[in-house]
Every structure is written in structure tokens, then in C-alpha cells.
Short mmCIF file of N, CA and C and ligand atoms in Angstrom, two decimals:
data_model
loop_
_atom_site.label_atom_id
_atom_site.label_comp_id
_atom_site.label_asym_id
_atom_site.label_seq_id
_atom_site.Cartn_x
_atom_site.Cartn_y
_atom_site.Cartn_z
N MET A 1 -13.16 0.22 12.25
CA MET A 1 -11.86 0.87 12.35
C MET A 1 -11.90 1.90 13.46
N LYS A 2 -10.91 1.85 14.35
CA LYS A 2 -10.91 2.78 15.47
C LYS A 2 -10.17 4.08 15.16
N THR A 3 -9.80 4.23 13.92
CA THR A 3 -9.06 5.42 13.52
C THR A 3 -9.84 6.69 13.83
N THR A 4 -9.18 7.63 14.47
CA THR A 4 -9.84 8.90 14.75
C THR A 4 -9.48 9.92 13.68
N ARG A 5 -10.38 10.83 13.48
CA ARG A 5 -10.18 11.85 12.46
C ARG A 5 -8.92 12.69 12.74
N GLU A 6 -8.68 12.95 14.02
CA GLU A 6 -7.55 13.81 14.41
C GLU A 6 -6.20 13.21 14.04
N ALA A 7 -6.18 11.90 13.96
CA ALA A 7 -4.90 11.24 13.73
C ALA A 7 -4.38 11.41 12.31
N TRP A 8 -5.26 11.88 11.43
CA TRP A 8 -4.85 12.08 10.04
C TRP A 8 -4.23 13.45 9.87
N ARG A 9 -3.11 13.50 9.18
CA ARG A 9 -2.58 14.81 8.87
C ARG A 9 -2.02 14.85 7.44
N PRO A 10 -2.10 16.04 6.82
CA PRO A 10 -1.57 16.16 5.47
C PRO A 10 -0.05 16.10 5.50
N LEU A 11 0.52 15.55 4.52
CA LEU A 11 1.98 15.42 4.43
C LEU A 11 2.46 15.91 3.08
N GLN A 12 3.61 16.52 3.09
CA GLN A 12 4.26 16.83 1.84
C GLN A 12 4.97 15.59 1.33
N ARG A 13 5.10 15.55 0.04
CA ARG A 13 5.73 14.42 -0.61
C ARG A 13 7.12 14.12 -0.03
N GLU A 14 7.88 15.18 0.26
CA GLU A 14 9.26 14.99 0.75
C GLU A 14 9.27 14.39 2.15
N GLU A 15 8.20 14.66 2.91
CA GLU A 15 8.15 14.17 4.28
C GLU A 15 7.92 12.66 4.33
N LEU A 16 7.29 12.15 3.27
CA LEU A 16 6.86 10.76 3.30
C LEU A 16 8.02 9.78 3.44
N ARG A 17 9.11 10.12 2.81
CA ARG A 17 10.26 9.22 2.82
C ARG A 17 10.66 8.82 4.25
N ASP A 18 10.63 9.81 5.16
CA ASP A 18 11.05 9.54 6.53
C ASP A 18 9.92 8.98 7.39
N GLU A 19 8.69 9.25 6.97
CA GLU A 19 7.56 8.88 7.81
C GLU A 19 7.13 7.43 7.64
N LEU A 20 7.10 6.97 6.42
CA LEU A 20 6.53 5.66 6.18
C LEU A 20 7.40 4.55 6.78
N VAL A 21 6.75 3.66 7.46
CA VAL A 21 7.49 2.54 8.05
C VAL A 21 7.03 1.25 7.39
N HIS A 22 7.82 0.23 7.56
CA HIS A 22 7.43 -1.04 6.96
C HIS A 22 6.34 -1.70 7.77
N ASP A 23 5.43 -2.28 7.07
CA ASP A 23 4.23 -2.80 7.70
C ASP A 23 4.55 -4.00 8.59
N SER A 24 4.07 -3.90 9.83
CA SER A 24 4.23 -5.05 10.72
C SER A 24 2.86 -5.48 11.22
N TYR A 25 1.85 -5.27 10.37
CA TYR A 25 0.47 -5.56 10.74
C TYR A 25 0.33 -6.97 11.33
N LYS A 26 -0.19 -7.03 12.52
CA LYS A 26 -0.45 -8.28 13.22
C LYS A 26 0.81 -9.08 13.54
N SER A 27 1.96 -8.47 13.42
CA SER A 27 3.17 -9.17 13.81
C SER A 27 3.59 -8.61 15.16
N LYS A 28 2.89 -9.05 16.18
CA LYS A 28 3.12 -8.52 17.52
C LYS A 28 4.48 -8.98 18.05
N ARG A 29 4.76 -10.20 17.82
CA ARG A 29 6.02 -10.73 18.34
C ARG A 29 7.00 -10.92 17.20
N LYS A 30 8.20 -11.11 17.58
CA LYS A 30 9.25 -11.28 16.58
C LYS A 30 9.03 -12.61 15.87
N LEU A 31 9.09 -12.57 14.57
CA LEU A 31 8.91 -13.80 13.82
C LEU A 31 10.16 -14.66 13.92
N SER A 32 9.92 -15.97 13.92
CA SER A 32 11.09 -16.83 13.96
C SER A 32 11.72 -16.89 12.58
N GLU A 33 12.93 -17.05 12.58
CA GLU A 33 13.77 -17.16 11.39
C GLU A 33 13.80 -18.64 11.02
N THR A 34 13.38 -19.14 10.00
CA THR A 34 12.72 -18.57 8.87
C THR A 34 11.21 -18.83 8.96
N THR A 35 10.38 -17.92 8.48
CA THR A 35 8.93 -18.12 8.47
C THR A 35 8.43 -18.05 7.03
N ARG A 36 7.47 -18.90 6.73
CA ARG A 36 6.89 -18.91 5.39
C ARG A 36 5.41 -18.59 5.48
N CYS A 37 4.91 -17.75 4.58
CA CYS A 37 3.48 -17.45 4.56
C CYS A 37 2.77 -18.56 3.78
N PRO A 38 1.83 -19.24 4.43
CA PRO A 38 1.15 -20.37 3.76
C PRO A 38 0.22 -19.91 2.64
N GLU A 39 -0.11 -18.63 2.63
CA GLU A 39 -1.06 -18.12 1.64
C GLU A 39 -0.36 -17.74 0.32
N CYS A 40 0.65 -16.91 0.41
CA CYS A 40 1.30 -16.40 -0.81
C CYS A 40 2.69 -16.99 -1.04
N GLY A 41 3.23 -17.66 -0.03
CA GLY A 41 4.54 -18.28 -0.20
C GLY A 41 5.72 -17.37 0.07
N ALA A 42 5.45 -16.13 0.49
CA ALA A 42 6.56 -15.23 0.83
C ALA A 42 7.32 -15.81 2.02
N VAL A 43 8.61 -15.51 2.07
CA VAL A 43 9.46 -16.05 3.12
C VAL A 43 10.09 -14.92 3.92
N TYR A 44 9.96 -15.02 5.24
CA TYR A 44 10.58 -14.05 6.13
C TYR A 44 11.96 -14.56 6.49
N HIS A 45 12.96 -13.76 6.16
CA HIS A 45 14.33 -14.19 6.37
C HIS A 45 15.21 -12.98 6.61
N GLU A 46 16.05 -13.05 7.61
CA GLU A 46 16.94 -11.94 7.97
C GLU A 46 16.19 -10.61 8.12
N GLY A 47 15.05 -10.71 8.80
CA GLY A 47 14.34 -9.50 9.17
C GLY A 47 13.41 -8.90 8.13
N ARG A 48 13.27 -9.55 7.00
CA ARG A 48 12.35 -8.99 6.01
C ARG A 48 11.67 -10.09 5.19
N TRP A 49 10.50 -9.71 4.63
CA TRP A 49 9.77 -10.63 3.79
C TRP A 49 10.25 -10.49 2.35
N GLY A 50 10.52 -11.64 1.74
CA GLY A 50 10.92 -11.63 0.34
C GLY A 50 10.36 -12.85 -0.37
N TRP A 51 10.57 -12.91 -1.66
CA TRP A 51 10.18 -14.11 -2.38
C TRP A 51 11.36 -15.07 -2.33
N GLY A 52 11.06 -16.33 -2.10
CA GLY A 52 12.15 -17.30 -2.05
C GLY A 52 11.60 -18.65 -1.70
N THR A 53 12.48 -19.58 -1.48
CA THR A 53 12.04 -20.90 -1.09
C THR A 53 12.51 -21.17 0.33
N ALA A 54 11.70 -21.90 1.04
CA ALA A 54 12.03 -22.25 2.42
C ALA A 54 12.05 -23.77 2.54
N ALA A 55 12.87 -24.25 3.40
CA ALA A 55 12.94 -25.70 3.63
C ALA A 55 11.60 -26.20 4.16
N ALA A 56 11.32 -27.44 3.88
CA ALA A 56 10.08 -28.03 4.38
C ALA A 56 10.08 -28.01 5.90
N GLY A 57 8.90 -27.77 6.49
CA GLY A 57 8.77 -27.82 7.94
C GLY A 57 9.12 -26.55 8.67
N VAL A 58 9.38 -25.45 7.94
CA VAL A 58 9.66 -24.19 8.63
C VAL A 58 8.38 -23.65 9.25
N HIS A 59 8.55 -22.73 10.17
CA HIS A 59 7.41 -22.09 10.81
C HIS A 59 6.55 -21.40 9.76
N GLU A 60 5.23 -21.51 9.90
CA GLU A 60 4.33 -20.87 8.95
C GLU A 60 3.45 -19.86 9.65
N GLU A 61 3.32 -18.69 9.05
CA GLU A 61 2.47 -17.64 9.59
C GLU A 61 2.13 -16.69 8.45
N LEU A 62 0.91 -16.16 8.48
CA LEU A 62 0.52 -15.23 7.42
C LEU A 62 1.41 -14.00 7.42
N CYS A 63 1.79 -13.55 6.24
CA CYS A 63 2.56 -12.32 6.14
C CYS A 63 1.60 -11.14 6.37
N PRO A 64 2.11 -9.94 6.68
CA PRO A 64 1.22 -8.80 6.92
C PRO A 64 0.27 -8.51 5.76
N ALA A 65 0.74 -8.70 4.53
CA ALA A 65 -0.14 -8.43 3.38
C ALA A 65 -1.31 -9.40 3.34
N CYS A 66 -1.06 -10.67 3.54
CA CYS A 66 -2.15 -11.65 3.52
C CYS A 66 -3.09 -11.46 4.71
N HIS A 67 -2.53 -11.06 5.85
CA HIS A 67 -3.36 -10.72 7.01
C HIS A 67 -4.34 -9.60 6.67
N ARG A 68 -3.82 -8.57 6.03
CA ARG A 68 -4.66 -7.43 5.67
C ARG A 68 -5.73 -7.82 4.66
N ILE A 69 -5.36 -8.68 3.71
CA ILE A 69 -6.34 -9.12 2.72
C ILE A 69 -7.44 -9.93 3.41
N HIS A 70 -7.06 -10.80 4.32
CA HIS A 70 -8.05 -11.58 5.07
C HIS A 70 -8.98 -10.69 5.88
N ASP A 71 -8.39 -9.67 6.50
CA ASP A 71 -9.16 -8.77 7.37
C ASP A 71 -9.87 -7.67 6.59
N ARG A 72 -9.59 -7.58 5.30
CA ARG A 72 -10.09 -6.49 4.47
C ARG A 72 -9.75 -5.13 5.10
N PHE A 73 -8.52 -5.00 5.50
CA PHE A 73 -8.07 -3.78 6.17
C PHE A 73 -6.83 -3.23 5.46
N PRO A 74 -7.04 -2.39 4.44
CA PRO A 74 -5.91 -1.87 3.67
C PRO A 74 -5.04 -0.92 4.48
N ALA A 75 -3.80 -0.77 4.06
CA ALA A 75 -2.90 0.23 4.65
C ALA A 75 -2.86 1.49 3.78
N GLY A 76 -3.11 1.31 2.48
CA GLY A 76 -3.05 2.44 1.57
C GLY A 76 -4.35 2.60 0.79
N TYR A 77 -4.73 3.86 0.59
CA TYR A 77 -5.96 4.18 -0.15
C TYR A 77 -5.60 5.24 -1.20
N VAL A 78 -5.81 4.92 -2.45
CA VAL A 78 -5.52 5.89 -3.51
C VAL A 78 -6.81 6.20 -4.25
N THR A 79 -7.27 7.45 -4.16
CA THR A 79 -8.45 7.82 -4.93
C THR A 79 -8.01 8.60 -6.16
N LEU A 80 -8.62 8.27 -7.28
CA LEU A 80 -8.33 8.88 -8.57
C LEU A 80 -9.63 9.48 -9.08
N LYS A 81 -9.60 10.80 -9.32
CA LYS A 81 -10.85 11.46 -9.69
C LYS A 81 -10.63 12.49 -10.78
N GLY A 82 -11.75 12.96 -11.31
CA GLY A 82 -11.71 14.09 -12.23
C GLY A 82 -12.11 13.72 -13.65
N ALA A 83 -12.31 14.74 -14.46
CA ALA A 83 -12.77 14.53 -15.84
C ALA A 83 -11.71 13.85 -16.69
N PHE A 84 -10.44 14.22 -16.47
CA PHE A 84 -9.36 13.58 -17.21
C PHE A 84 -9.31 12.09 -16.87
N PHE A 85 -9.42 11.79 -15.58
CA PHE A 85 -9.41 10.38 -15.18
C PHE A 85 -10.57 9.62 -15.82
N ALA A 86 -11.76 10.23 -15.80
CA ALA A 86 -12.93 9.57 -16.39
C ALA A 86 -12.68 9.22 -17.86
N ALA A 87 -11.97 10.11 -18.55
CA ALA A 87 -11.72 9.91 -19.98
C ALA A 87 -10.57 8.94 -20.25
N HIS A 88 -9.68 8.78 -19.26
CA HIS A 88 -8.50 7.93 -19.45
C HIS A 88 -8.40 6.85 -18.39
N ARG A 89 -9.51 6.44 -17.90
CA ARG A 89 -9.58 5.52 -16.78
C ARG A 89 -8.72 4.26 -16.97
N ASP A 90 -8.91 3.59 -18.09
CA ASP A 90 -8.20 2.33 -18.32
C ASP A 90 -6.69 2.52 -18.34
N GLU A 91 -6.30 3.59 -19.00
CA GLU A 91 -4.88 3.91 -19.13
C GLU A 91 -4.24 4.19 -17.75
N VAL A 92 -4.94 4.97 -16.94
CA VAL A 92 -4.40 5.33 -15.62
C VAL A 92 -4.35 4.09 -14.72
N LEU A 93 -5.41 3.29 -14.76
CA LEU A 93 -5.43 2.09 -13.91
C LEU A 93 -4.38 1.07 -14.38
N HIS A 94 -4.14 1.05 -15.67
CA HIS A 94 -3.10 0.18 -16.20
C HIS A 94 -1.73 0.58 -15.65
N LEU A 95 -1.51 1.87 -15.58
CA LEU A 95 -0.26 2.37 -15.01
C LEU A 95 -0.13 1.96 -13.53
N ALA A 96 -1.23 2.04 -12.81
CA ALA A 96 -1.22 1.65 -11.40
C ALA A 96 -0.90 0.16 -11.25
N ARG A 97 -1.49 -0.64 -12.10
CA ARG A 97 -1.24 -2.10 -12.07
C ARG A 97 0.21 -2.42 -12.41
N ASN A 98 0.75 -1.69 -13.37
CA ASN A 98 2.16 -1.87 -13.74
C ASN A 98 3.06 -1.56 -12.57
N ARG A 99 2.71 -0.48 -11.88
CA ARG A 99 3.49 -0.06 -10.71
C ARG A 99 3.47 -1.17 -9.66
N GLU A 100 2.30 -1.74 -9.45
CA GLU A 100 2.18 -2.83 -8.48
C GLU A 100 3.05 -4.02 -8.89
N ALA A 101 2.97 -4.41 -10.16
CA ALA A 101 3.73 -5.57 -10.64
C ALA A 101 5.22 -5.35 -10.42
N HIS A 102 5.65 -4.14 -10.69
CA HIS A 102 7.06 -3.78 -10.53
C HIS A 102 7.49 -3.89 -9.07
N GLU A 103 6.67 -3.34 -8.16
CA GLU A 103 7.01 -3.35 -6.73
C GLU A 103 6.91 -4.75 -6.14
N LYS A 104 5.86 -5.43 -6.52
CA LYS A 104 5.59 -6.75 -5.93
C LYS A 104 6.68 -7.76 -6.29
N ALA A 105 7.28 -7.58 -7.45
CA ALA A 105 8.34 -8.49 -7.88
C ALA A 105 9.50 -8.49 -6.87
N GLU A 106 9.71 -7.35 -6.24
CA GLU A 106 10.79 -7.22 -5.26
C GLU A 106 10.29 -7.35 -3.83
N HIS A 107 9.09 -6.83 -3.59
CA HIS A 107 8.57 -6.70 -2.23
C HIS A 107 7.21 -7.39 -2.12
N PRO A 108 7.15 -8.56 -1.52
CA PRO A 108 5.90 -9.32 -1.45
C PRO A 108 4.76 -8.61 -0.73
N LEU A 109 5.11 -7.64 0.13
CA LEU A 109 4.05 -7.00 0.91
C LEU A 109 3.37 -5.86 0.17
N GLU A 110 3.86 -5.53 -1.02
CA GLU A 110 3.32 -4.41 -1.79
C GLU A 110 2.32 -4.94 -2.81
N ARG A 111 1.05 -4.89 -2.45
CA ARG A 111 0.02 -5.42 -3.35
C ARG A 111 -1.22 -4.53 -3.42
N ILE A 112 -1.86 -4.55 -4.57
CA ILE A 112 -3.17 -3.92 -4.69
C ILE A 112 -4.20 -4.91 -4.14
N MET A 113 -5.05 -4.45 -3.26
CA MET A 113 -6.10 -5.31 -2.72
C MET A 113 -7.33 -5.29 -3.61
N ALA A 114 -7.75 -4.09 -4.00
CA ALA A 114 -8.96 -3.97 -4.82
C ALA A 114 -8.95 -2.64 -5.56
N ILE A 115 -9.67 -2.60 -6.65
CA ILE A 115 -9.94 -1.35 -7.35
C ILE A 115 -11.45 -1.23 -7.45
N GLU A 116 -11.99 -0.22 -6.79
CA GLU A 116 -13.45 -0.07 -6.72
C GLU A 116 -13.89 1.24 -7.35
N ASP A 117 -15.10 1.24 -7.85
CA ASP A 117 -15.69 2.48 -8.33
C ASP A 117 -16.17 3.29 -7.13
N VAL A 118 -15.84 4.55 -7.15
CA VAL A 118 -16.42 5.47 -6.16
C VAL A 118 -17.03 6.63 -6.93
N GLU A 119 -17.74 7.48 -6.22
CA GLU A 119 -18.37 8.60 -6.87
C GLU A 119 -17.32 9.42 -7.61
N ASP A 120 -17.50 9.59 -8.89
CA ASP A 120 -16.62 10.46 -9.65
C ASP A 120 -15.20 9.91 -9.85
N GLY A 121 -15.00 8.59 -9.61
CA GLY A 121 -13.65 8.09 -9.81
C GLY A 121 -13.47 6.64 -9.37
N ALA A 122 -12.25 6.33 -8.93
CA ALA A 122 -11.93 4.98 -8.50
C ALA A 122 -11.10 5.03 -7.23
N LEU A 123 -11.19 3.96 -6.45
CA LEU A 123 -10.40 3.82 -5.23
C LEU A 123 -9.57 2.55 -5.34
N ILE A 124 -8.25 2.72 -5.20
CA ILE A 124 -7.35 1.57 -5.18
C ILE A 124 -6.90 1.38 -3.74
N THR A 125 -7.09 0.19 -3.21
CA THR A 125 -6.60 -0.09 -1.87
C THR A 125 -5.37 -0.98 -1.96
N THR A 126 -4.42 -0.74 -1.06
CA THR A 126 -3.16 -1.48 -1.09
C THR A 126 -2.82 -2.06 0.28
N THR A 127 -1.96 -3.06 0.26
CA THR A 127 -1.57 -3.73 1.51
C THR A 127 -0.46 -2.99 2.24
N ASP A 128 0.13 -1.98 1.59
CA ASP A 128 1.24 -1.27 2.21
C ASP A 128 1.20 0.19 1.79
N THR A 129 1.63 1.06 2.69
CA THR A 129 1.59 2.49 2.40
C THR A 129 2.55 2.88 1.27
N HIS A 130 3.67 2.19 1.18
CA HIS A 130 4.66 2.54 0.15
C HIS A 130 4.10 2.40 -1.25
N LEU A 131 3.33 1.35 -1.47
CA LEU A 131 2.76 1.15 -2.81
C LEU A 131 1.73 2.25 -3.12
N ALA A 132 0.95 2.64 -2.12
CA ALA A 132 -0.02 3.73 -2.34
C ALA A 132 0.71 5.00 -2.75
N ARG A 133 1.79 5.30 -2.04
CA ARG A 133 2.59 6.47 -2.39
C ARG A 133 3.14 6.34 -3.81
N ASP A 134 3.69 5.16 -4.12
CA ASP A 134 4.33 4.97 -5.43
C ASP A 134 3.32 5.08 -6.58
N ILE A 135 2.11 4.57 -6.36
CA ILE A 135 1.08 4.68 -7.40
C ILE A 135 0.73 6.16 -7.60
N GLY A 136 0.55 6.88 -6.50
CA GLY A 136 0.26 8.31 -6.61
C GLY A 136 1.35 9.05 -7.35
N GLU A 137 2.59 8.75 -7.03
CA GLU A 137 3.72 9.42 -7.68
C GLU A 137 3.81 9.07 -9.16
N ALA A 138 3.55 7.81 -9.48
CA ALA A 138 3.63 7.38 -10.88
C ALA A 138 2.55 8.06 -11.71
N VAL A 139 1.33 8.13 -11.16
CA VAL A 139 0.23 8.76 -11.88
C VAL A 139 0.50 10.26 -12.05
N HIS A 140 1.00 10.87 -10.99
CA HIS A 140 1.29 12.29 -11.05
C HIS A 140 2.43 12.58 -12.03
N ALA A 141 3.45 11.75 -12.04
CA ALA A 141 4.58 11.94 -12.94
C ALA A 141 4.14 11.80 -14.40
N ALA A 142 3.21 10.90 -14.64
CA ALA A 142 2.76 10.65 -16.01
C ALA A 142 1.74 11.67 -16.50
N TYR A 143 0.85 12.11 -15.61
CA TYR A 143 -0.29 12.91 -16.04
C TYR A 143 -0.44 14.26 -15.34
N ARG A 144 0.53 14.56 -14.46
CA ARG A 144 0.39 15.79 -13.65
C ARG A 144 -0.90 15.75 -12.83
N GLY A 145 -1.62 16.88 -12.74
CA GLY A 145 -2.82 16.88 -11.91
C GLY A 145 -2.49 17.28 -10.49
N LYS A 146 -3.43 17.05 -9.57
CA LYS A 146 -3.26 17.46 -8.17
C LYS A 146 -3.11 16.22 -7.30
N LEU A 147 -2.05 16.22 -6.49
CA LEU A 147 -1.73 15.05 -5.67
C LEU A 147 -1.62 15.46 -4.21
N GLU A 148 -2.33 14.73 -3.34
CA GLU A 148 -2.28 15.03 -1.91
C GLU A 148 -2.12 13.75 -1.09
N TYR A 149 -1.41 13.91 0.02
CA TYR A 149 -1.23 12.78 0.94
C TYR A 149 -1.78 13.12 2.32
N HIS A 150 -2.43 12.14 2.92
CA HIS A 150 -2.80 12.25 4.33
C HIS A 150 -2.33 10.98 5.01
N TYR A 151 -1.66 11.20 6.13
CA TYR A 151 -1.00 10.08 6.80
C TYR A 151 -1.51 9.93 8.22
N ASN A 152 -1.70 8.70 8.61
CA ASN A 152 -2.07 8.39 9.98
C ASN A 152 -0.95 7.53 10.57
N LYS A 153 -0.11 8.18 11.32
CA LYS A 153 1.09 7.51 11.81
C LYS A 153 0.77 6.40 12.81
N GLU A 154 -0.20 6.68 13.68
CA GLU A 154 -0.55 5.70 14.72
C GLU A 154 -0.98 4.38 14.11
N GLU A 155 -1.75 4.48 13.03
CA GLU A 155 -2.29 3.26 12.43
C GLU A 155 -1.49 2.81 11.21
N ASN A 156 -0.50 3.62 10.85
CA ASN A 156 0.28 3.35 9.64
C ASN A 156 -0.61 3.22 8.41
N LEU A 157 -1.43 4.26 8.19
CA LEU A 157 -2.32 4.28 7.03
C LEU A 157 -2.01 5.51 6.19
N LEU A 158 -2.08 5.35 4.89
CA LEU A 158 -1.83 6.49 4.01
C LEU A 158 -2.98 6.64 3.01
N ARG A 159 -3.48 7.86 2.91
CA ARG A 159 -4.48 8.20 1.88
C ARG A 159 -3.82 9.08 0.85
N VAL A 160 -3.98 8.69 -0.40
CA VAL A 160 -3.42 9.47 -1.51
C VAL A 160 -4.59 9.88 -2.37
N GLN A 161 -4.67 11.18 -2.66
CA GLN A 161 -5.76 11.67 -3.51
C GLN A 161 -5.16 12.35 -4.73
N TRP A 162 -5.56 11.84 -5.88
CA TRP A 162 -5.12 12.45 -7.12
C TRP A 162 -6.33 12.87 -7.92
N ALA A 163 -6.26 14.03 -8.50
CA ALA A 163 -7.39 14.50 -9.31
C ALA A 163 -6.87 15.26 -10.53
N ARG A 164 -7.49 14.97 -11.64
CA ARG A 164 -7.27 15.77 -12.83
C ARG A 164 -8.47 15.59 -13.74
ZN1 ZN B 1 1.35 -13.87 2.43
#
């Protein structure tokens, strides 16, 4: 990853709404109307990826989420730490999974890539910054604790840190 340390900056929750952009990972050129992702079946239509059906023989290209999964290059990183988390790990992760299911039903690019153990907690990686933000907000709304965001605008990456 060529990300530089300087490119990361802390963000307030209110700032995120205007900052986060929709992921166009590896979509250098304009996609043709209509495009279907051969991996997950999402369909690009009228400028956005959604779930739907496409006629046979349409252009096929990986959606940004599947590209990121292939490259193992997440857009969102959510770390969950602390003694409360350790004691309620399953419950908190269940909430995160629910949040993903809810978002993914509407937005194909919003997916959890992996949930890994890290020192003193867990790391959830996501295919899109919006889902990382939403998981952080959902966990904070349910359990309070301390929530922080760091955003890298150049690379469109978001780090969310929650601790309790
Ligand atoms: Zn896909």
C-alpha cells in the first residue's frame, strides 16, 4: 500500500457525511450501461451498482467490491477494543453483521471482507467506507464507548476505532 501517514486525518462524525465518496475502485473508465459483475451478480445501471437482473450478453466487469476482495484491499477498517468488547464480543460482532446485511440488501458494494482477531480486540474490514462508518455508528449507538474516525481522502480509506 502506498498510503502515506500524512494523508490520514482525524474527522468528526458530522464531517463524514460530506467527505465520503462512492467507491470507484479500479473503475478508471466509465462503465458501459449496463454492466454485470460476474462474481456477485450486481448490475451497474444508470450510474450506480444495484442488485437486479441483466439481459444475457451484457458487458461483464468486476464491481469495485469484488475487485477489492480479489486484491485484499479494504476501503474500511473498524477496530473494536476494550474490556467491554472482550466480554461482549459475540454480541457486538453480531450487531456489525446485522448492519452489513441491512446495507448490503440495498447497496451491493457495502460488504464485510473479514473479521480478524487483533491484539486486544477485533478488526472488521469492509469494501466501502460507508459501511465502516455505519458499523462504528451502530456500535456506538448501542453501547456508547469511544469512537474515532481517520480518513484518507486521496485513497478513499476510512479507519474507525471504537473502544469500550
Ligand atoms: Zn461484484
